[in-house]
Amino acid sequence: MYEAVIGLEVHVQLSTDSKIFSGSSTNFGAEPNTQASLIDLGMPGVLPVPNAKAFEMAVKFGLAIDAEIGRESIFDRKNYFYPDLPKGYQISQFEKPIVGPGRVTISLEDGTSKTINVTRAHLEEDAGKSVHDAFDGMTGVDLNRAGTPLLEIVSEPELRSAKEAVAYLKVIHSIIRYLDISDGNMAEGSMRCDCNVSIRPKGSDTLGTRTEIKNVNSFRFVEKAINTEINRQIEILEDGGRVIQETRLYDPDKDETRSMRSKEEANDYRYFPDPDLLPVVLDDSFISACRDALPELPEARKARYISEYGITDYDAGVLVADRDVADYFAEVANTSGEGKLAANWVMGSVLAELNQTGGTITDFAVTAKQLSDLIGRIKDNTLNSKTAKTVFEALLASEGEVDAIIESKGLVQVTDTGAIEAIVDEVIAENPDQVANYRAAPEEKQGKMLGFFVGQVMKKSQGKANPQAVNQILSSKLSG
Amino acid sequence: MSQITDLSFSELKKALGDRTLSSVDITNAFLDRIETLNPTLNAFITITHDEAMQAAKEADAAISNGTATAYTGLPIAHKDLFCTDGTLTTCGSKILSNFVAPYDAHVVSQCKNAGLVSLGKLNMDEFAMGSSNENSYYGPVKNPWDTTRVPGGSSGGSAAAVAAQLTPLATATDTGGSIRQPAAFTGTSGLKPTYGRVSRFGMIAYASSLDQGGLIAHTAEDVAHGLGLIAGHDSRDSTSANQPVPDYTETLNDSLKGKVIGIPKQFFDDRLDSRMRHAMDDVLEVFKSLGATTIEVSLDHVAEAIPAYYVIAPAEASANLSRFDGVRFGYRADSPADLMDLYERSRGEGFGSEVKRRILIGTYALSEGYYDAYYKKAQQIRRLIRDDFNRALSSCDLLFGPTTPSTAFVLGEKTADPVAMYLEDIYTVATNMAGLPGGSFQAPLIDGLPTGYQLTGRAFGESMILNAAHQVQLATDWHTLRPEGV
Amino acid sequence: MSLTSDDVKRVAKLARLGLTEAETTETLAQLNSILELVDQMQQIDTHGVAPLAHPLELKQTLRADAVTETDQREKFQAIAPQADAGLYLVPRVVE
């Protein structure tokens, strides 16, 4: 009945050493206002001087999304008053941004791909932070963050579901991580997402009224926020009402969006070219230097993994999506020499755990080296798939290194045929009826029935017996 | 025997060099005179007596132990929109009446590094908006030639201080005529350099694309000395030009033979007062006697410079002044009820009426629906004006004209109607739009009051302007006249 | 183009300038007079003329990415109207 129309504005904090218009440090977590220079404070008489690296990073992003690069870009003033905006205007780019139209490809759940066009990306300065609860009736303003370079990436409103939006966001995240132009850490605020959401009758080509959900700070919340907003808007329309254009905030505790600012305060930003800055003109050598410095991007890395490690297209796609995950996988694969096993473990156990806890691989309890050790012990038959899982759980709980865990839990796989034979004999002796049934059954049915005995042997060996050996010994003893 | 304070900057430089005077002698003399006359003239907002005496002592020590520069120990005073570290910097405004600047402007540190002794901070129209220095929170400045009259603005304090011999050299700024017009009203020499010639870092902004720092002194030679100290590239100012700084004193004595002076016909139409025309003709006669020739040129769009200026300057100012919000520095209203109240009252109470008018006009001109008709249109006219000047200056070396429509008007005469005040800038504003250098130099008195003639040059052509003015000053004595009774 | 009192109030709000009723009235007349001056611009044909932002049409020089500033919080906050625990204080903002 209705279709959702979604566009995302992603603000990426660029990981330059100094701010976009001043020589202050951009380090996270410093004491309030200790990284706020005269320029960052908007003192009378100071002037901005743009950071070359911010431009390099923006251009690299533009090249990575096949975009037109703004060879001459202009900085504009965006005027409004807020305590965390010291000059009373933000230096941004309006009509002539550094990056023009480009595109990215997202993978949908049904396995197909979709191209999402990026309208533009521009450079601007970040505002400071407000601390609302620290003081009695007062808000505290910290301008350390004021002046940090931001790249604002605007998508066309071509996303049609919360899942597509998250897929797009993950691709953007992947690119900025690959380019190493940002930490891309949503929880810390180095990547922020504003979601523009509207709905319209299916088949219509006019746009409905949209709302903007600001500053949603995780992939999960982006999905939830968009979904609740879509539902909210549908309900309004079905009740015969109209959606009001406004800014909203997502409340994760209540899983709903709420109105942020009343719209009678609609902002007239009065954009005009900043007269303290001149047009930034980038020549061919600047652009080609950026192009030469581009790292291997996700698509290329994926192709290489398929050929190098013999993994599937789907697996490779999952593994390269996040640069840190790809790096982790590569380390495991290379150290263990087992590409396919590494892929299975990373995609299976590692990512599953991360998805559940919402953590990141850089903080993950199991290091690449440890996982590689684990795979090594599977390869040399010390562990079987069951005991390997036990070791993995122990690694997750930071119980120590692989070999130490194997030893302390006595998990060494029993491969000694003598020992297995002894257990098999026990099981056969304890289950005379099943043995009789087995021996009497036709060959086709025996395979299934063997499973019972295998289970018993595994139980008696606390899972440590080598399954192949167990099968072999059981079959021969049962038939004999 | 003339007093120390009768001496020009160049003469004092010589006296220090000859060791006939010490910096302490000089500094004392000017400080005494400031103490005597400033209560009447109100040219200074802050007199940095102790710092000046300390700097003078250090200057004398440097001179005697041979570590001095050519300018060590000479006095200067700064227009109060140049940030001076540790000293009150008010911009003539209540909103900065408690602002002790935490850093030095580039111009200020250049002067400090050269060993100049700063006497204090000079009164001005609030945030450089005005043409009479009647818009200052600290009260109007009086013209030393007639204390019932204005000294001009916005650098009224700078001009009056030099004219009354309270300082031999003063820094000033010019956005639409704020150096040249007060120089004309006070019988001094003033220069607005090419846009980008002098760094704007630390020069509290009014209209960023028009503001330029410059100097007022008694003679072109004085200005030439001062310009060499404050001009030059500063990487902290993105609009600062990367052009080498010549020795402006070296070419002062070049001959004017064969130089072509362009006379824009729009400046000499029926609107020009006949006595002003007569004074201008006297100056032109001198140029001709020095070997220069004149041609008529046209600046087709110069009449639109005023309306365009009164869009661009307020628009840029409206954004530049947004930082004055009572949050991090400056005046904050008492017991604000909430954030909106903090902003509205701090700014409502802290800014004077002219500043508020320009902020409102500027905000309006940039607002939704009006940008194209106002701001964009003004910038288009700006290009036409700039091209007019370049075209005219391709057929002559300098443009010549009056600086002001008349001599200094009486205090209060033009305060009722802002537009009447704006029209005072009619001969000066276009130069700022074109970004070119312009100077005003002494012309014959009219009814005992000073007048000025204006020279406009090509981009970075300050040498030619100062050379021409200096040659006229060698051949005349208008620049030697001083107000009586002060 | 003539302004109304409401226009003045709206613009004053955008600029965060607190004007009294008397100021609003007085300013209205003055602003209209200024706009009359400014409207003279409309007499000039600027068709096809590119706006000129900076008279000398130079290009921006970019700065190398280096940390050059140090912590001067104490000095800078010495002139703050109200600061505590290193933060600038304003009346509580409700989002």
PDB file of C-alpha atoms in Angstrom, chain A residues 255-367:
ATOM      1  CA  ASP A 255      11.867   2.396  20.489  1.00  0.00           C
ATOM      2  CA  GLU A 256      10.131   5.465  19.128  1.00  0.00           C
ATOM      3  CA  THR A 257      10.953   8.813  17.595  1.00  0.00           C
ATOM      4  CA  ARG A 258       9.971  12.093  19.175  1.00  0.00           C
ATOM      5  CA  SER A 259       9.819  15.594  17.893  1.00  0.00           C
ATOM      6  CA  MET A 260      12.972  17.597  18.513  1.00  0.00           C
ATOM      7  CA  ARG A 261      12.325  21.167  17.541  1.00  0.00           C
ATOM      8  CA  SER A 262       9.139  22.985  16.827  1.00  0.00           C
ATOM      9  CA  LYS A 263       9.106  23.956  13.192  1.00  0.00           C
ATOM     10  CA  GLU A 264       7.886  27.527  13.627  1.00  0.00           C
ATOM     11  CA  GLU A 265      11.558  28.027  14.281  1.00  0.00           C
ATOM     12  CA  ALA A 266      12.342  26.947  10.717  1.00  0.00           C
ATOM     13  CA  ASN A 267      15.906  27.943  10.124  1.00  0.00           C
ATOM     14  CA  ASP A 268      16.881  30.387   7.423  1.00  0.00           C
ATOM     15  CA  TYR A 269      20.578  29.666   7.165  1.00  0.00           C
ATOM     16  CA  ARG A 270      21.333  32.620   4.874  1.00  0.00           C
ATOM     17  CA  TYR A 271      24.151  30.779   3.095  1.00  0.00           C
ATOM     18  CA  PHE A 272      26.715  32.997   1.422  1.00  0.00           C
ATOM     19  CA  PRO A 273      30.330  32.431   0.325  1.00  0.00           C
ATOM     20  CA  ASP A 274      32.704  32.884   3.259  1.00  0.00           C
ATOM     21  CA  PRO A 275      34.646  36.061   2.473  1.00  0.00           C
ATOM     22  CA  ASP A 276      37.542  34.997   4.717  1.00  0.00           C
ATOM     23  CA  LEU A 277      38.297  32.076   2.403  1.00  0.00           C
ATOM     24  CA  LEU A 278      39.168  31.900  -1.257  1.00  0.00           C
ATOM     25  CA  PRO A 279      38.020  29.307  -3.805  1.00  0.00           C
ATOM     26  CA  VAL A 280      39.927  26.034  -3.407  1.00  0.00           C
ATOM     27  CA  VAL A 281      41.238  25.018  -6.801  1.00  0.00           C
ATOM     28  CA  LEU A 282      42.703  21.511  -7.087  1.00  0.00           C
ATOM     29  CA  ASP A 283      44.979  20.728  -9.982  1.00  0.00           C
ATOM     30  CA  ASP A 284      45.533  17.469 -11.847  1.00  0.00           C
ATOM     31  CA  SER A 285      48.593  16.518  -9.807  1.00  0.00           C
ATOM     32  CA  PHE A 286      46.636  16.807  -6.550  1.00  0.00           C
ATOM     33  CA  ILE A 287      43.876  14.569  -7.847  1.00  0.00           C
ATOM     34  CA  SER A 288      46.233  11.985  -9.324  1.00  0.00           C
ATOM     35  CA  ALA A 289      48.259  11.866  -6.121  1.00  0.00           C
ATOM     36  CA  CYS A 290      45.028  11.050  -4.286  1.00  0.00           C
ATOM     37  CA  ARG A 291      44.143   8.436  -6.860  1.00  0.00           C
ATOM     38  CA  ASP A 292      47.579   6.815  -6.591  1.00  0.00           C
ATOM     39  CA  ALA A 293      47.227   6.686  -2.834  1.00  0.00           C
ATOM     40  CA  LEU A 294      43.917   4.821  -2.903  1.00  0.00           C
ATOM     41  CA  PRO A 295      44.179   1.492  -1.114  1.00  0.00           C
ATOM     42  CA  GLU A 296      42.671  -1.741  -2.352  1.00  0.00           C
ATOM     43  CA  LEU A 297      38.946  -1.110  -2.114  1.00  0.00           C
ATOM     44  CA  PRO A 298      36.397  -3.677  -0.928  1.00  0.00           C
ATOM     45  CA  GLU A 299      35.404  -4.951  -4.403  1.00  0.00           C
ATOM     46  CA  ALA A 300      38.992  -5.631  -5.380  1.00  0.00           C
ATOM     47  CA  ARG A 301      39.797  -7.229  -2.059  1.00  0.00           C
ATOM     48  CA  LYS A 302      36.775  -9.484  -2.380  1.00  0.00           C
ATOM     49  CA  ALA A 303      37.895 -10.736  -5.782  1.00  0.00           C
ATOM     50  CA  ARG A 304      41.336 -11.429  -4.457  1.00  0.00           C
ATOM     51  CA  TYR A 305      40.022 -13.433  -1.501  1.00  0.00           C
ATOM     52  CA  ILE A 306      37.901 -15.570  -3.778  1.00  0.00           C
ATOM     53  CA  SER A 307      40.885 -16.521  -5.879  1.00  0.00           C
ATOM     54  CA  GLU A 308      43.478 -16.682  -3.101  1.00  0.00           C
ATOM     55  CA  TYR A 309      41.542 -18.572  -0.479  1.00  0.00           C
ATOM     56  CA  GLY A 310      39.049 -20.405  -2.621  1.00  0.00           C
ATOM     57  CA  ILE A 311      36.061 -19.063  -0.681  1.00  0.00           C
ATOM     58  CA  THR A 312      32.666 -18.336  -2.139  1.00  0.00           C
ATOM     59  CA  ASP A 313      31.494 -15.020  -3.520  1.00  0.00           C
ATOM     60  CA  TYR A 314      28.967 -14.688  -0.718  1.00  0.00           C
ATOM     61  CA  ASP A 315      31.522 -15.446   1.999  1.00  0.00           C
ATOM     62  CA  ALA A 316      34.062 -13.083   0.502  1.00  0.00           C
ATOM     63  CA  GLY A 317      31.428 -10.382   0.369  1.00  0.00           C
ATOM     64  CA  VAL A 318      30.606 -10.778   4.034  1.00  0.00           C
ATOM     65  CA  LEU A 319      34.253 -10.837   5.030  1.00  0.00           C
ATOM     66  CA  VAL A 320      35.373  -7.708   3.176  1.00  0.00           C
ATOM     67  CA  ALA A 321      32.409  -5.556   4.158  1.00  0.00           C
ATOM     68  CA  ASP A 322      34.165  -4.329   7.268  1.00  0.00           C
ATOM     69  CA  ARG A 323      37.844  -3.537   6.818  1.00  0.00           C
ATOM     70  CA  ASP A 324      38.720  -4.559  10.342  1.00  0.00           C
ATOM     71  CA  VAL A 325      36.944  -7.882   9.889  1.00  0.00           C
ATOM     72  CA  ALA A 326      38.726  -8.363   6.568  1.00  0.00           C
ATOM     73  CA  ASP A 327      42.069  -7.626   8.193  1.00  0.00           C
ATOM     74  CA  TYR A 328      41.239 -10.042  11.008  1.00  0.00           C
ATOM     75  CA  PHE A 329      40.213 -12.735   8.573  1.00  0.00           C
ATOM     76  CA  ALA A 330      43.341 -12.208   6.480  1.00  0.00           C
ATOM     77  CA  GLU A 331      45.552 -12.596   9.507  1.00  0.00           C
ATOM     78  CA  VAL A 332      43.793 -15.776  10.582  1.00  0.00           C
ATOM     79  CA  ALA A 333      43.875 -17.199   7.068  1.00  0.00           C
ATOM     80  CA  ASN A 334      47.513 -16.391   6.500  1.00  0.00           C
ATOM     81  CA  THR A 335      48.780 -17.498   9.887  1.00  0.00           C
ATOM     82  CA  SER A 336      46.823 -20.751   9.921  1.00  0.00           C
ATOM     83  CA  GLY A 337      47.166 -21.426   6.220  1.00  0.00           C
ATOM     84  CA  GLU A 338      43.537 -22.549   6.162  1.00  0.00           C
ATOM     85  CA  GLY A 339      41.505 -19.996   4.193  1.00  0.00           C
ATOM     86  CA  LYS A 340      38.263 -21.917   4.099  1.00  0.00           C
ATOM     87  CA  LEU A 341      38.325 -22.876   7.751  1.00  0.00           C
ATOM     88  CA  ALA A 342      39.219 -19.317   8.663  1.00  0.00           C
ATOM     89  CA  ALA A 343      36.275 -18.055   6.621  1.00  0.00           C
ATOM     90  CA  ASN A 344      33.884 -20.463   8.309  1.00  0.00           C
ATOM     91  CA  TRP A 345      35.018 -19.580  11.784  1.00  0.00           C
ATOM     92  CA  VAL A 346      35.058 -15.820  11.208  1.00  0.00           C
ATOM     93  CA  MET A 347      31.707 -15.794   9.500  1.00  0.00           C
ATOM     94  CA  GLY A 348      30.165 -18.366  11.772  1.00  0.00           C
ATOM     95  CA  SER A 349      31.344 -18.031  15.337  1.00  0.00           C
ATOM     96  CA  VAL A 350      33.074 -14.638  15.339  1.00  0.00           C
ATOM     97  CA  LEU A 351      30.507 -12.554  13.490  1.00  0.00           C
ATOM     98  CA  ALA A 352      27.628 -14.337  15.185  1.00  0.00           C
ATOM     99  CA  GLU A 353      29.059 -13.391  18.560  1.00  0.00           C
ATOM    100  CA  LEU A 354      29.668  -9.809  17.450  1.00  0.00           C
ATOM    101  CA  ASN A 355      26.161  -9.465  16.062  1.00  0.00           C
ATOM    102  CA  GLN A 356      24.748 -10.653  19.332  1.00  0.00           C
ATOM    103  CA  THR A 357      26.788  -8.434  21.618  1.00  0.00           C
ATOM    104  CA  GLY A 358      26.970  -5.506  19.212  1.00  0.00           C
ATOM    105  CA  GLY A 359      30.703  -5.299  19.765  1.00  0.00           C
ATOM    106  CA  THR A 360      33.435  -4.555  17.237  1.00  0.00           C
ATOM    107  CA  ILE A 361      36.143  -6.888  16.053  1.00  0.00           C
ATOM    108  CA  THR A 362      38.861  -4.568  17.260  1.00  0.00           C
ATOM    109  CA  ASP A 363      37.670  -5.147  20.841  1.00  0.00           C
ATOM    110  CA  PHE A 364      36.920  -8.823  20.271  1.00  0.00           C
ATOM    111  CA  ALA A 365      38.096 -11.169  23.043  1.00  0.00           C
ATOM    112  CA  VAL A 366      39.446 -13.758  20.634  1.00  0.00           C
ATOM    113  CA  THR A 367      42.472 -12.430  18.773  1.00  0.00           C
TER     114      THR A 367
END
